[in-house]
Amino acid sequence: MFRVSLKLWKIDEFEDSSGEHQGETVANSEDQDSDQVWHTAVEWVIREHASLDPTEREELIGWLNMNPAHRNAYDEASRLWLLTGLVPPFEPPAED
Amino acid sequence: MLLYAFCGDAVMIVEEQVELSKVFMAHRSQLRWAALKILGNSERAEDVVQDAYLKVSEAAAVFHVKQPVAYLFQMVRNLAIDHHRRISFELNLFEGEDNGLHVPSHIGMPEATVISREHLKLVAKAISELPERTRRAFELHRLEGQTHRAIAAELAISTSLVNILIHEAIDHCRAALQST
């Protein structure tokens, strides 16, 4: 199942690469893809924090298993989430 | 403008950590109880309290924590919720793959994530740089655990804007870590 998803991912990339400036198009579409993956990963972490119902949880697991890049982005977002939780609430500097 | 009171000086750091240890010891059983209510398992609750202590000690080396009791309870709650979520999530994730026979050994353990002081500083600085409304929305969500709807009501904005602001805050923190 994992291999199939990976293959689909490659086909998407290949199809995106048709065009005059092939190299450039591929680079741009990869950037957009990784931005999109990051955004989705953060969205999952936010939703997870609020609580997921079993259907949503399955959906998240499906998304994570779809592509290693999804898992990496999710792990990075989770780490960031943990760090931000350790920062004490902001306090304006005391006025002298 | 650096708005956080970073403790540059070693004496301050030691004082903060000693102070925090005292607060921790004085409230240990209540902290464990707070974690137990969320996790429903005393061994895990103990792990989370221990983990919270280690992480908060690192944080105390970096930040001046004005209300250590409230901060410790908030951290224990946050970590317990994260931990609880992670356990149920990872069990789900690996369920069915090998009939649960090869569940990775780290499951059930507090996250092994090492908290780097440098990263904490960078993230705090990034948060302090956020526009007021963005920062407020993010803190209400991340630290106080408020729902999008409650934050929207408090800031008089839409729930979708709340979500956009939270994303912006996280993206800004990510960029701050990536710039190093």
PDB file of C-alpha atoms in Angstrom:
ATOM      1  CA  MET A   1       0.000   0.000   0.000  1.00  0.00           C
ATOM      2  CA  PHE A   2       2.845   2.273   0.898  1.00  0.00           C
ATOM      3  CA  ARG A   3       4.641   1.587  -2.388  1.00  0.00           C
ATOM      4  CA  VAL A   4       1.540   2.314  -4.396  1.00  0.00           C
ATOM      5  CA  SER A   5       1.110   5.719  -2.775  1.00  0.00           C
ATOM      6  CA  LEU A   6       4.729   6.533  -3.393  1.00  0.00           C
ATOM      7  CA  LYS A   7       4.307   5.657  -7.028  1.00  0.00           C
ATOM      8  CA  LEU A   8       1.263   7.890  -7.359  1.00  0.00           C
ATOM      9  CA  TRP A   9       3.234  10.706  -5.828  1.00  0.00           C
ATOM     10  CA  LYS A  10       5.939  10.292  -8.477  1.00  0.00           C
ATOM     11  CA  ILE A  11       3.405  10.263 -11.266  1.00  0.00           C
ATOM     12  CA  ASP A  12       1.982  13.534  -9.984  1.00  0.00           C
ATOM     13  CA  GLU A  13       5.413  15.045 -10.087  1.00  0.00           C
ATOM     14  CA  PHE A  14       6.001  13.767 -13.551  1.00  0.00           C
ATOM     15  CA  GLU A  15       2.773  15.206 -14.842  1.00  0.00           C
ATOM     16  CA  ASP A  16       3.546  18.542 -13.249  1.00  0.00           C
ATOM     17  CA  SER A  17       6.862  18.624 -15.033  1.00  0.00           C
ATOM     18  CA  SER A  18       5.422  18.961 -18.529  1.00  0.00           C
ATOM     19  CA  GLY A  19       6.163  22.428 -19.815  1.00  0.00           C
ATOM     20  CA  GLU A  20       8.826  24.485 -21.458  1.00  0.00           C
ATOM     21  CA  HIS A  21      10.986  25.174 -18.406  1.00  0.00           C
ATOM     22  CA  GLN A  22      10.861  21.697 -17.052  1.00  0.00           C
ATOM     23  CA  GLY A  23      13.449  22.001 -14.285  1.00  0.00           C
ATOM     24  CA  GLU A  24      11.956  25.226 -12.989  1.00  0.00           C
ATOM     25  CA  THR A  25       8.416  23.907 -13.018  1.00  0.00           C
ATOM     26  CA  VAL A  26       9.382  20.823 -11.090  1.00  0.00           C
ATOM     27  CA  ALA A  27      11.218  22.886  -8.469  1.00  0.00           C
ATOM     28  CA  ASN A  28       8.252  25.229  -8.047  1.00  0.00           C
ATOM     29  CA  SER A  29       5.735  22.463  -7.820  1.00  0.00           C
ATOM     30  CA  GLU A  30       7.889  20.681  -5.234  1.00  0.00           C
ATOM     31  CA  ASP A  31       8.035  23.867  -3.172  1.00  0.00           C
ATOM     32  CA  GLN A  32       4.295  24.221  -3.387  1.00  0.00           C
ATOM     33  CA  ASP A  33       3.834  20.561  -2.495  1.00  0.00           C
ATOM     34  CA  SER A  34       6.059  20.822   0.553  1.00  0.00           C
ATOM     35  CA  ASP A  35       4.305  24.038   1.661  1.00  0.00           C
ATOM     36  CA  GLN A  36       1.005  22.253   1.294  1.00  0.00           C
ATOM     37  CA  VAL A  37       2.250  19.205   3.190  1.00  0.00           C
ATOM     38  CA  TRP A  38       3.551  21.452   5.982  1.00  0.00           C
ATOM     39  CA  HIS A  39       0.268  23.341   6.172  1.00  0.00           C
ATOM     40  CA  THR A  40      -1.689  20.092   6.362  1.00  0.00           C
ATOM     41  CA  ALA A  41       0.647  18.706   9.025  1.00  0.00           C
ATOM     42  CA  VAL A  42       0.199  21.822  11.186  1.00  0.00           C
ATOM     43  CA  GLU A  43      -3.536  21.661  10.638  1.00  0.00           C
ATOM     44  CA  TRP A  44      -3.540  18.072  11.912  1.00  0.00           C
ATOM     45  CA  VAL A  45      -1.516  18.999  14.978  1.00  0.00           C
ATOM     46  CA  ILE A  46      -3.945  21.847  15.733  1.00  0.00           C
ATOM     47  CA  ARG A  47      -6.958  19.597  15.253  1.00  0.00           C
ATOM     48  CA  GLU A  48      -5.373  16.846  17.305  1.00  0.00           C
ATOM     49  CA  HIS A  49      -4.873  19.298  20.135  1.00  0.00           C
ATOM     50  CA  ALA A  50      -8.578  20.078  20.088  1.00  0.00           C
ATOM     51  CA  SER A  51      -9.346  16.307  19.929  1.00  0.00           C
ATOM     52  CA  LEU A  52     -10.104  14.020  17.030  1.00  0.00           C
ATOM     53  CA  ASP A  53     -13.005  11.634  16.683  1.00  0.00           C
ATOM     54  CA  PRO A  54     -12.213   8.067  15.549  1.00  0.00           C
ATOM     55  CA  THR A  55     -13.010   8.837  11.905  1.00  0.00           C
ATOM     56  CA  GLU A  56     -10.685  11.838  11.884  1.00  0.00           C
ATOM     57  CA  ARG A  57      -7.997   9.773  13.570  1.00  0.00           C
ATOM     58  CA  GLU A  58      -8.249   7.180  10.805  1.00  0.00           C
ATOM     59  CA  GLU A  59      -8.034   9.967   8.282  1.00  0.00           C
ATOM     60  CA  LEU A  60      -4.860  11.288   9.931  1.00  0.00           C
ATOM     61  CA  ILE A  61      -3.303   7.816  10.005  1.00  0.00           C
ATOM     62  CA  GLY A  62      -4.149   7.399   6.331  1.00  0.00           C
ATOM     63  CA  TRP A  63      -2.548  10.721   5.539  1.00  0.00           C
ATOM     64  CA  LEU A  64       0.615   9.854   7.497  1.00  0.00           C
ATOM     65  CA  ASN A  65       0.974   6.499   5.783  1.00  0.00           C
ATOM     66  CA  MET A  66       0.504   8.029   2.347  1.00  0.00           C
ATOM     67  CA  ASN A  67       3.970   9.510   2.089  1.00  0.00           C
ATOM     68  CA  PRO A  68       7.114   9.668   4.241  1.00  0.00           C
ATOM     69  CA  ALA A  69       7.150  13.437   3.698  1.00  0.00           C
ATOM     70  CA  HIS A  70       3.810  13.630   5.514  1.00  0.00           C
ATOM     71  CA  ARG A  71       5.226  11.827   8.532  1.00  0.00           C
ATOM     72  CA  ASN A  72       8.315  14.063   8.572  1.00  0.00           C
ATOM     73  CA  ALA A  73       6.269  17.237   8.386  1.00  0.00           C
ATOM     74  CA  TYR A  74       3.959  15.951  11.096  1.00  0.00           C
ATOM     75  CA  ASP A  75       6.910  15.080  13.369  1.00  0.00           C
ATOM     76  CA  GLU A  76       8.438  18.513  12.813  1.00  0.00           C
ATOM     77  CA  ALA A  77       5.119  20.224  13.545  1.00  0.00           C
ATOM     78  CA  SER A  78       4.698  18.129  16.727  1.00  0.00           C
ATOM     79  CA  ARG A  79       8.178  19.067  17.952  1.00  0.00           C
ATOM     80  CA  LEU A  80       7.488  22.731  17.309  1.00  0.00           C
ATOM     81  CA  TRP A  81       4.195  22.352  19.120  1.00  0.00           C
ATOM     82  CA  LEU A  82       5.957  20.985  22.179  1.00  0.00           C
ATOM     83  CA  LEU A  83       8.514  23.812  22.166  1.00  0.00           C
ATOM     84  CA  THR A  84       5.899  26.540  21.879  1.00  0.00           C
ATOM     85  CA  GLY A  85       4.041  25.004  24.819  1.00  0.00           C
ATOM     86  CA  LEU A  86       7.068  25.577  27.043  1.00  0.00           C
ATOM     87  CA  VAL A  87       7.278  29.298  26.412  1.00  0.00           C
ATOM     88  CA  PRO A  88       5.695  31.129  29.335  1.00  0.00           C
ATOM     89  CA  PRO A  89       2.902  33.590  28.542  1.00  0.00           C
ATOM     90  CA  PHE A  90       4.072  36.868  27.174  1.00  0.00           C
ATOM     91  CA  GLU A  91       4.420  39.743  29.581  1.00  0.00           C
ATOM     92  CA  PRO A  92       4.963  43.249  28.380  1.00  0.00           C
ATOM     93  CA  PRO A  93       8.229  44.704  29.669  1.00  0.00           C
ATOM     94  CA  ALA A  94       7.846  46.657  32.881  1.00  0.00           C
ATOM     95  CA  GLU A  95       7.731  50.361  32.245  1.00  0.00           C
ATOM     96  CA  ASP A  96      10.503  52.220  33.963  1.00  0.00           C
TER      97      ASP A  96
ATOM     98  CA  MET B   1      12.853  44.277  20.560  1.00  0.00           C
ATOM     99  CA  LEU B   2      13.512  41.372  22.892  1.00  0.00           C
ATOM    100  CA  LEU B   3      10.519  41.280  25.171  1.00  0.00           C
ATOM    101  CA  TYR B   4      11.285  38.211  27.216  1.00  0.00           C
ATOM    102  CA  ALA B   5      13.361  38.425  30.326  1.00  0.00           C
ATOM    103  CA  PHE B   6      16.092  36.045  29.234  1.00  0.00           C
ATOM    104  CA  CYS B   7      18.399  35.146  32.044  1.00  0.00           C
ATOM    105  CA  GLY B   8      21.812  35.698  30.611  1.00  0.00           C
ATOM    106  CA  ASP B   9      23.496  35.447  33.927  1.00  0.00           C
ATOM    107  CA  ALA B  10      24.361  32.122  35.520  1.00  0.00           C
ATOM    108  CA  VAL B  11      23.362  33.146  39.051  1.00  0.00           C
ATOM    109  CA  MET B  12      19.877  34.009  37.854  1.00  0.00           C
ATOM    110  CA  ILE B  13      19.582  30.661  36.097  1.00  0.00           C
ATOM    111  CA  VAL B  14      20.525  28.730  39.217  1.00  0.00           C
ATOM    112  CA  GLU B  15      18.075  30.746  41.314  1.00  0.00           C
ATOM    113  CA  GLU B  16      15.277  30.114  38.850  1.00  0.00           C
ATOM    114  CA  GLN B  17      15.975  26.397  38.825  1.00  0.00           C
ATOM    115  CA  VAL B  18      16.244  26.119  42.593  1.00  0.00           C
ATOM    116  CA  GLU B  19      13.028  28.055  42.979  1.00  0.00           C
ATOM    117  CA  LEU B  20      11.314  25.799  40.481  1.00  0.00           C
ATOM    118  CA  SER B  21      12.566  22.625  42.175  1.00  0.00           C
ATOM    119  CA  LYS B  22      11.129  23.847  45.463  1.00  0.00           C
ATOM    120  CA  VAL B  23       7.785  24.616  43.866  1.00  0.00           C
ATOM    121  CA  PHE B  24       7.866  21.249  42.155  1.00  0.00           C
ATOM    122  CA  MET B  25       8.581  19.303  45.347  1.00  0.00           C
ATOM    123  CA  ALA B  26       5.925  21.222  47.257  1.00  0.00           C
ATOM    124  CA  HIS B  27       3.266  20.402  44.666  1.00  0.00           C
ATOM    125  CA  ARG B  28       4.418  17.029  43.485  1.00  0.00           C
ATOM    126  CA  SER B  29       1.384  15.010  44.551  1.00  0.00           C
ATOM    127  CA  GLN B  30      -1.069  17.577  43.149  1.00  0.00           C
ATOM    128  CA  LEU B  31       0.856  17.625  39.879  1.00  0.00           C
ATOM    129  CA  ARG B  32       0.700  13.842  39.695  1.00  0.00           C
ATOM    130  CA  TRP B  33      -2.998  13.958  40.420  1.00  0.00           C
ATOM    131  CA  ALA B  34      -3.507  16.507  37.612  1.00  0.00           C
ATOM    132  CA  ALA B  35      -1.722  14.156  35.188  1.00  0.00           C
ATOM    133  CA  LEU B  36      -3.573  11.111  36.512  1.00  0.00           C
ATOM    134  CA  LYS B  37      -6.955  12.712  35.832  1.00  0.00           C
ATOM    135  CA  ILE B  38      -6.012  13.042  32.170  1.00  0.00           C
ATOM    136  CA  LEU B  39      -4.120   9.778  31.710  1.00  0.00           C
ATOM    137  CA  GLY B  40      -5.993   7.430  34.020  1.00  0.00           C
ATOM    138  CA  ASN B  41      -2.808   5.487  34.733  1.00  0.00           C
ATOM    139  CA  SER B  42      -0.577   6.267  37.685  1.00  0.00           C
ATOM    140  CA  GLU B  43       2.631   4.976  36.142  1.00  0.00           C
ATOM    141  CA  ARG B  44       2.190   7.164  33.082  1.00  0.00           C
ATOM    142  CA  ALA B  45       1.148  10.066  35.278  1.00  0.00           C
ATOM    143  CA  GLU B  46       4.428   9.690  37.168  1.00  0.00           C
ATOM    144  CA  ASP B  47       6.363   9.569  33.876  1.00  0.00           C
ATOM    145  CA  VAL B  48       4.653  12.717  32.658  1.00  0.00           C
ATOM    146  CA  VAL B  49       5.332  14.598  35.896  1.00  0.00           C
ATOM    147  CA  GLN B  50       8.981  13.583  35.703  1.00  0.00           C
ATOM    148  CA  ASP B  51       9.145  14.576  32.061  1.00  0.00           C
ATOM    149  CA  ALA B  52       7.456  17.909  32.818  1.00  0.00           C
ATOM    150  CA  TYR B  53      10.014  18.566  35.522  1.00  0.00           C
ATOM    151  CA  LEU B  54      12.933  17.965  33.161  1.00  0.00           C
ATOM    152  CA  LYS B  55      11.433  20.122  30.442  1.00  0.00           C
ATOM    153  CA  VAL B  56      10.417  22.901  32.776  1.00  0.00           C
ATOM    154  CA  SER B  57      13.924  22.894  34.289  1.00  0.00           C
ATOM    155  CA  GLU B  58      15.302  23.539  30.850  1.00  0.00           C
ATOM    156  CA  ALA B  59      12.729  26.264  30.342  1.00  0.00           C
ATOM    157  CA  ALA B  60      13.662  27.821  33.703  1.00  0.00           C
ATOM    158  CA  ALA B  61      17.242  28.080  32.504  1.00  0.00           C
ATOM    159  CA  VAL B  62      16.034  30.208  29.634  1.00  0.00           C
ATOM    160  CA  PHE B  63      12.999  32.113  30.888  1.00  0.00           C
ATOM    161  CA  HIS B  64      12.060  34.047  33.907  1.00  0.00           C
ATOM    162  CA  VAL B  65       8.896  32.205  34.961  1.00  0.00           C
ATOM    163  CA  LYS B  66       6.830  34.648  36.971  1.00  0.00           C
ATOM    164  CA  GLN B  67       4.170  32.264  38.231  1.00  0.00           C
ATOM    165  CA  PRO B  68       5.962  28.952  38.629  1.00  0.00           C
ATOM    166  CA  VAL B  69       3.042  27.088  40.228  1.00  0.00           C
ATOM    167  CA  ALA B  70       0.602  27.987  37.469  1.00  0.00           C
ATOM    168  CA  TYR B  71       3.304  27.329  34.875  1.00  0.00           C
ATOM    169  CA  LEU B  72       4.112  23.861  36.237  1.00  0.00           C
ATOM    170  CA  PHE B  73       0.464  22.857  36.317  1.00  0.00           C
ATOM    171  CA  GLN B  74      -0.051  24.165  32.817  1.00  0.00           C
ATOM    172  CA  MET B  75       2.969  22.210  31.565  1.00  0.00           C
ATOM    173  CA  VAL B  76       1.897  18.986  33.277  1.00  0.00           C
ATOM    174  CA  ARG B  77      -1.580  19.332  31.788  1.00  0.00           C
ATOM    175  CA  ASN B  78      -0.204  20.131  28.347  1.00  0.00           C
ATOM    176  CA  LEU B  79       2.264  17.256  28.412  1.00  0.00           C
ATOM    177  CA  ALA B  80      -0.309  14.831  29.788  1.00  0.00           C
ATOM    178  CA  ILE B  81      -2.732  15.737  27.004  1.00  0.00           C
ATOM    179  CA  ASP B  82       0.017  15.453  24.379  1.00  0.00           C
ATOM    180  CA  HIS B  83       1.143  12.160  25.890  1.00  0.00           C
ATOM    181  CA  HIS B  84      -2.345  10.736  26.107  1.00  0.00           C
ATOM    182  CA  ARG B  85      -3.033  11.684  22.528  1.00  0.00           C
ATOM    183  CA  ARG B  86       0.226  10.218  21.342  1.00  0.00           C
ATOM    184  CA  ILE B  87      -0.355   6.879  23.046  1.00  0.00           C
ATOM    185  CA  SER B  88      -3.835   6.384  21.651  1.00  0.00           C
ATOM    186  CA  PHE B  89      -2.666   7.653  18.295  1.00  0.00           C
ATOM    187  CA  GLU B  90       0.441   5.478  18.018  1.00  0.00           C
ATOM    188  CA  LEU B  91      -1.386   2.378  19.159  1.00  0.00           C
ATOM    189  CA  ASN B  92      -3.836   3.075  16.373  1.00  0.00           C
ATOM    190  CA  LEU B  93      -1.108   3.735  13.876  1.00  0.00           C
ATOM    191  CA  PHE B  94       0.620   0.422  14.441  1.00  0.00           C
ATOM    192  CA  GLU B  95      -2.459  -1.616  15.129  1.00  0.00           C
ATOM    193  CA  GLY B  96      -3.079  -4.253  12.520  1.00  0.00           C
ATOM    194  CA  GLU B  97       0.380  -4.043  10.994  1.00  0.00           C
ATOM    195  CA  ASP B  98       1.814  -6.975  12.870  1.00  0.00           C
ATOM    196  CA  ASN B  99      -1.090  -7.833  15.105  1.00  0.00           C
ATOM    197  CA  GLY B 100       0.472  -5.546  17.635  1.00  0.00           C
ATOM    198  CA  LEU B 101       3.429  -7.879  18.185  1.00  0.00           C
ATOM    199  CA  HIS B 102       6.036  -5.374  17.135  1.00  0.00           C
ATOM    200  CA  VAL B 103       4.802  -2.250  18.740  1.00  0.00           C
ATOM    201  CA  PRO B 104       7.830   0.041  18.895  1.00  0.00           C
ATOM    202  CA  SER B 105       9.370   0.099  22.328  1.00  0.00           C
ATOM    203  CA  HIS B 106       9.108   3.870  22.797  1.00  0.00           C
ATOM    204  CA  ILE B 107       5.328   3.703  22.994  1.00  0.00           C
ATOM    205  CA  GLY B 108       4.076   4.620  26.407  1.00  0.00           C
ATOM    206  CA  MET B 109       7.306   6.371  27.264  1.00  0.00           C
ATOM    207  CA  PRO B 110       7.414  10.143  27.570  1.00  0.00           C
ATOM    208  CA  GLU B 111       8.576  11.649  24.348  1.00  0.00           C
ATOM    209  CA  ALA B 112      12.291  11.371  24.046  1.00  0.00           C
ATOM    210  CA  THR B 113      12.421  14.811  22.497  1.00  0.00           C
ATOM    211  CA  VAL B 114      15.388  16.665  23.827  1.00  0.00           C
ATOM    212  CA  ILE B 115      14.544  20.239  24.594  1.00  0.00           C
ATOM    213  CA  SER B 116      17.294  22.500  23.422  1.00  0.00           C
ATOM    214  CA  ARG B 117      17.687  25.783  25.268  1.00  0.00           C
ATOM    215  CA  GLU B 118      18.758  27.401  22.057  1.00  0.00           C
ATOM    216  CA  HIS B 119      15.555  26.327  20.352  1.00  0.00           C
ATOM    217  CA  LEU B 120      13.483  27.514  23.300  1.00  0.00           C
ATOM    218  CA  LYS B 121      15.084  30.944  23.063  1.00  0.00           C
ATOM    219  CA  LEU B 122      14.517  31.140  19.343  1.00  0.00           C
ATOM    220  CA  VAL B 123      10.883  30.104  19.644  1.00  0.00           C
ATOM    221  CA  ALA B 124      10.244  32.571  22.499  1.00  0.00           C
ATOM    222  CA  LYS B 125      11.824  35.344  20.495  1.00  0.00           C
ATOM    223  CA  ALA B 126       9.775  34.404  17.448  1.00  0.00           C
ATOM    224  CA  ILE B 127       6.573  34.500  19.523  1.00  0.00           C
ATOM    225  CA  SER B 128       7.515  37.889  20.983  1.00  0.00           C
ATOM    226  CA  GLU B 129       7.915  39.237  17.453  1.00  0.00           C
ATOM    227  CA  LEU B 130       4.394  38.321  16.418  1.00  0.00           C
ATOM    228  CA  PRO B 131       1.780  41.015  15.972  1.00  0.00           C
ATOM    229  CA  GLU B 132      -0.205  41.423  19.190  1.00  0.00           C
ATOM    230  CA  ARG B 133      -3.406  39.824  17.926  1.00  0.00           C
ATOM    231  CA  THR B 134      -1.591  36.842  16.402  1.00  0.00           C
ATOM    232  CA  ARG B 135       0.353  36.243  19.575  1.00  0.00           C
ATOM    233  CA  ARG B 136      -2.735  36.507  21.734  1.00  0.00           C
ATOM    234  CA  ALA B 137      -4.690  34.064  19.562  1.00  0.00           C
ATOM    235  CA  PHE B 138      -1.790  31.635  19.661  1.00  0.00           C
ATOM    236  CA  GLU B 139      -1.321  31.833  23.435  1.00  0.00           C
ATOM    237  CA  LEU B 140      -5.020  31.378  24.118  1.00  0.00           C
ATOM    238  CA  HIS B 141      -4.930  28.294  21.947  1.00  0.00           C
ATOM    239  CA  ARG B 142      -1.611  26.758  22.888  1.00  0.00           C
ATOM    240  CA  LEU B 143      -1.215  27.695  26.533  1.00  0.00           C
ATOM    241  CA  GLU B 144      -4.770  28.023  27.724  1.00  0.00           C
ATOM    242  CA  GLY B 145      -6.207  25.351  25.467  1.00  0.00           C
ATOM    243  CA  GLN B 146      -9.130  27.502  24.354  1.00  0.00           C
ATOM    244  CA  THR B 147     -11.232  26.514  21.375  1.00  0.00           C
ATOM    245  CA  HIS B 148     -11.188  28.474  18.122  1.00  0.00           C
ATOM    246  CA  ARG B 149     -14.708  29.613  18.899  1.00  0.00           C
ATOM    247  CA  ALA B 150     -13.815  30.969  22.338  1.00  0.00           C
ATOM    248  CA  ILE B 151     -10.764  32.765  20.944  1.00  0.00           C
ATOM    249  CA  ALA B 152     -12.836  34.205  18.099  1.00  0.00           C
ATOM    250  CA  ALA B 153     -15.332  35.582  20.617  1.00  0.00           C
ATOM    251  CA  GLU B 154     -12.627  37.052  22.826  1.00  0.00           C
ATOM    252  CA  LEU B 155     -10.776  38.755  19.980  1.00  0.00           C
ATOM    253  CA  ALA B 156     -13.925  39.624  18.019  1.00  0.00           C
ATOM    254  CA  ILE B 157     -12.732  37.884  14.850  1.00  0.00           C
ATOM    255  CA  SER B 158     -13.939  34.889  12.838  1.00  0.00           C
ATOM    256  CA  THR B 159     -12.958  31.311  13.711  1.00  0.00           C
ATOM    257  CA  SER B 160     -11.294  30.934  10.326  1.00  0.00           C
ATOM    258  CA  LEU B 161      -9.124  33.960  11.053  1.00  0.00           C
ATOM    259  CA  VAL B 162      -8.227  32.401  14.408  1.00  0.00           C
ATOM    260  CA  ASN B 163      -6.986  29.356  12.543  1.00  0.00           C
ATOM    261  CA  ILE B 164      -5.003  31.478  10.086  1.00  0.00           C
ATOM    262  CA  LEU B 165      -3.346  33.371  12.975  1.00  0.00           C
ATOM    263  CA  ILE B 166      -2.366  30.111  14.713  1.00  0.00           C
ATOM    264  CA  HIS B 167      -0.816  28.855  11.483  1.00  0.00           C
ATOM    265  CA  GLU B 168       1.058  32.134  11.055  1.00  0.00           C
ATOM    266  CA  ALA B 169       2.438  31.883  14.579  1.00  0.00           C
ATOM    267  CA  ILE B 170       3.682  28.317  14.048  1.00  0.00           C
ATOM    268  CA  ASP B 171       5.120  29.147  10.627  1.00  0.00           C
ATOM    269  CA  HIS B 172       6.994  32.092  12.120  1.00  0.00           C
ATOM    270  CA  CYS B 173       8.479  29.866  14.838  1.00  0.00           C
ATOM    271  CA  ARG B 174       9.485  27.311  12.243  1.00  0.00           C
ATOM    272  CA  ALA B 175      11.209  29.967  10.143  1.00  0.00           C
ATOM    273  CA  ALA B 176      13.081  31.165  13.253  1.00  0.00           C
ATOM    274  CA  LEU B 177      14.448  27.653  13.854  1.00  0.00           C
ATOM    275  CA  GLN B 178      15.291  27.143  10.201  1.00  0.00           C
ATOM    276  CA  SER B 179      17.250  30.377   9.990  1.00  0.00           C
ATOM    277  CA  THR B 180      19.961  28.983  12.271  1.00  0.00           C
TER     278      THR B 180
END
